[in-house]
XYZ file of C-alpha atoms in Angstrom:
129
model
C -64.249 40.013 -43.729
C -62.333 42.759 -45.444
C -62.737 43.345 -49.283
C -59.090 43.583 -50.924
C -57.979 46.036 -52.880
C -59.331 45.483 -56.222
C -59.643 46.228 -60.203
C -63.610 45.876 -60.893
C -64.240 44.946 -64.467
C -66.683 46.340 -66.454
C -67.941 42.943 -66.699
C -68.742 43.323 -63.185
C -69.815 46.619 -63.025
C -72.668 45.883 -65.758
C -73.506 43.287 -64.247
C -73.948 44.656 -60.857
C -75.396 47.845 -62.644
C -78.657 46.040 -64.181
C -78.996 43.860 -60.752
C -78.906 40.551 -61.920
C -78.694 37.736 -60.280
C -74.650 37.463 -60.706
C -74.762 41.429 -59.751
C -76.507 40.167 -56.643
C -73.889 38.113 -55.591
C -70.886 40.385 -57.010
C -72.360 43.337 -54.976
C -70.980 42.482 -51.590
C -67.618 41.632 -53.575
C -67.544 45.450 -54.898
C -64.837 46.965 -52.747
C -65.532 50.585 -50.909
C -64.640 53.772 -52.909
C -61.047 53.324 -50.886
C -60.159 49.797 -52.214
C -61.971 50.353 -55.866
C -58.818 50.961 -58.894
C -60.534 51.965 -62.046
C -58.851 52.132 -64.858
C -59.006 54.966 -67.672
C -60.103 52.254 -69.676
C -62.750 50.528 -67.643
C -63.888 54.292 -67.841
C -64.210 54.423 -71.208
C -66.082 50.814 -71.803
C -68.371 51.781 -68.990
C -69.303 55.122 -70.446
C -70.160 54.135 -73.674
C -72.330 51.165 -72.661
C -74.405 53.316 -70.327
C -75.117 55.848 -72.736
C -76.030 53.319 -75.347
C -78.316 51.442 -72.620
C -79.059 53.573 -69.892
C -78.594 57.431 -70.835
C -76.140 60.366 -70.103
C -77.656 61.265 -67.021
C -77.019 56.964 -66.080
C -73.391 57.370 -67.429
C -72.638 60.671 -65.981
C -73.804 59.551 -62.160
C -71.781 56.318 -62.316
C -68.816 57.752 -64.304
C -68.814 60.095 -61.425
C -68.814 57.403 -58.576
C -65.611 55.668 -60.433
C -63.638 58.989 -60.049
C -64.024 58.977 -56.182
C -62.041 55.972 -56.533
C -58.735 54.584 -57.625
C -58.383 55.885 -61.213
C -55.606 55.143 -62.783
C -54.406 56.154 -66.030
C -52.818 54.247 -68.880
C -49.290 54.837 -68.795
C -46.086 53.665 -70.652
C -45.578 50.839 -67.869
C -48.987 49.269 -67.900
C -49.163 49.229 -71.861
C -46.087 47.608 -71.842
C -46.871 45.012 -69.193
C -50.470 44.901 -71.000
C -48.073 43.951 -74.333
C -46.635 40.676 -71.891
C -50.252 39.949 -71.015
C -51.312 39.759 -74.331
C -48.713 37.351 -75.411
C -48.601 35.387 -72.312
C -52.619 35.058 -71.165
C -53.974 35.658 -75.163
C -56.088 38.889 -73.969
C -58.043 41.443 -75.790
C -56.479 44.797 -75.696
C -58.651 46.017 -73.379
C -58.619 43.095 -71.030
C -54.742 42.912 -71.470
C -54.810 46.558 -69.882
C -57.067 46.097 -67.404
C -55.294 43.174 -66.199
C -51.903 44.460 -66.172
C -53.148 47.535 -64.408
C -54.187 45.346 -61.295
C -51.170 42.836 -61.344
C -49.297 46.503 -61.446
C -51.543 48.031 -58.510
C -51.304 45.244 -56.393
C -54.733 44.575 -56.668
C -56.922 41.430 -57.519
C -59.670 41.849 -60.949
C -62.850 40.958 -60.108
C -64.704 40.287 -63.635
C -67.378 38.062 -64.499
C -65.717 37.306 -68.285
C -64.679 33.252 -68.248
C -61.403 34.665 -70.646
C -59.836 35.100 -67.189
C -60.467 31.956 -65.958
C -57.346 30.526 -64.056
C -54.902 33.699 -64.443
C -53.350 34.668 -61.013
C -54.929 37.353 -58.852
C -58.498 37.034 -60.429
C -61.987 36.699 -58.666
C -63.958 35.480 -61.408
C -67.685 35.131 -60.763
C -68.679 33.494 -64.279
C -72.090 34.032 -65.924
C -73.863 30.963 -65.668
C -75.054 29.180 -69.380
């Protein structure tokens, strides 16, 4: 079975980073380099929790894997569609803009954060307890 084209939190990414059980699972869910969107901001939360748990030399190899995939940048469009998210779904900042980048890519979130629970075009794989 083909993976879609997805939006990989950084829920999922940590998760699937420290193999834990739930990264176990999400790691045939992960889509190839081709199908992986990353956005800036994803990025940016993944970076700074590697180097405060893992290292630079951690951060810098996985940073480095996200930018042979999708990356795509905040731009006016998303922000503003992040903006409707926000109001409509009650999301973080953050969340709001990852979300509204994959509803804008066409793509389905993958995430392991229960905030997501029941919004459209989300594989949620929620952390048990």
């Amino acid at each position: 079975m083909a993976v879609p084209l997805r939006v990989v939190d950084r829920s999922a990414w940590i998760e699937w980073l420290v193999d834990s059980a739930l990264g176990r699972r999400l790691a045939s869910e992960i889509p190839d380099k081709a199908n992986c969107i990353v956005p800036t901001i994803v990025q940016l939360e993944l970076s700074k929790w590697l180097l405060r748990e893992c290292g630079e030399d951690q951060a810098d190899q996985v940073i480095a894997y996200t930018q042979k995939c999708t990356v795509v940048p905040l731009d006016t469009t998303i922000a503003l569609l992040a903006a409707d998210m926000q109001r409509e779904y009650g999301l973080a900042t953050a969340d709001a803009v990852v979300y509204a980048t994959a509803r804008r890519q066409g793509a389905e979130l993958l995430t392991c954060d229960a905030h997501f629970k029941g919004l459209p075009g989300v594989a949620l794989f929620a952390k048990s307890g």
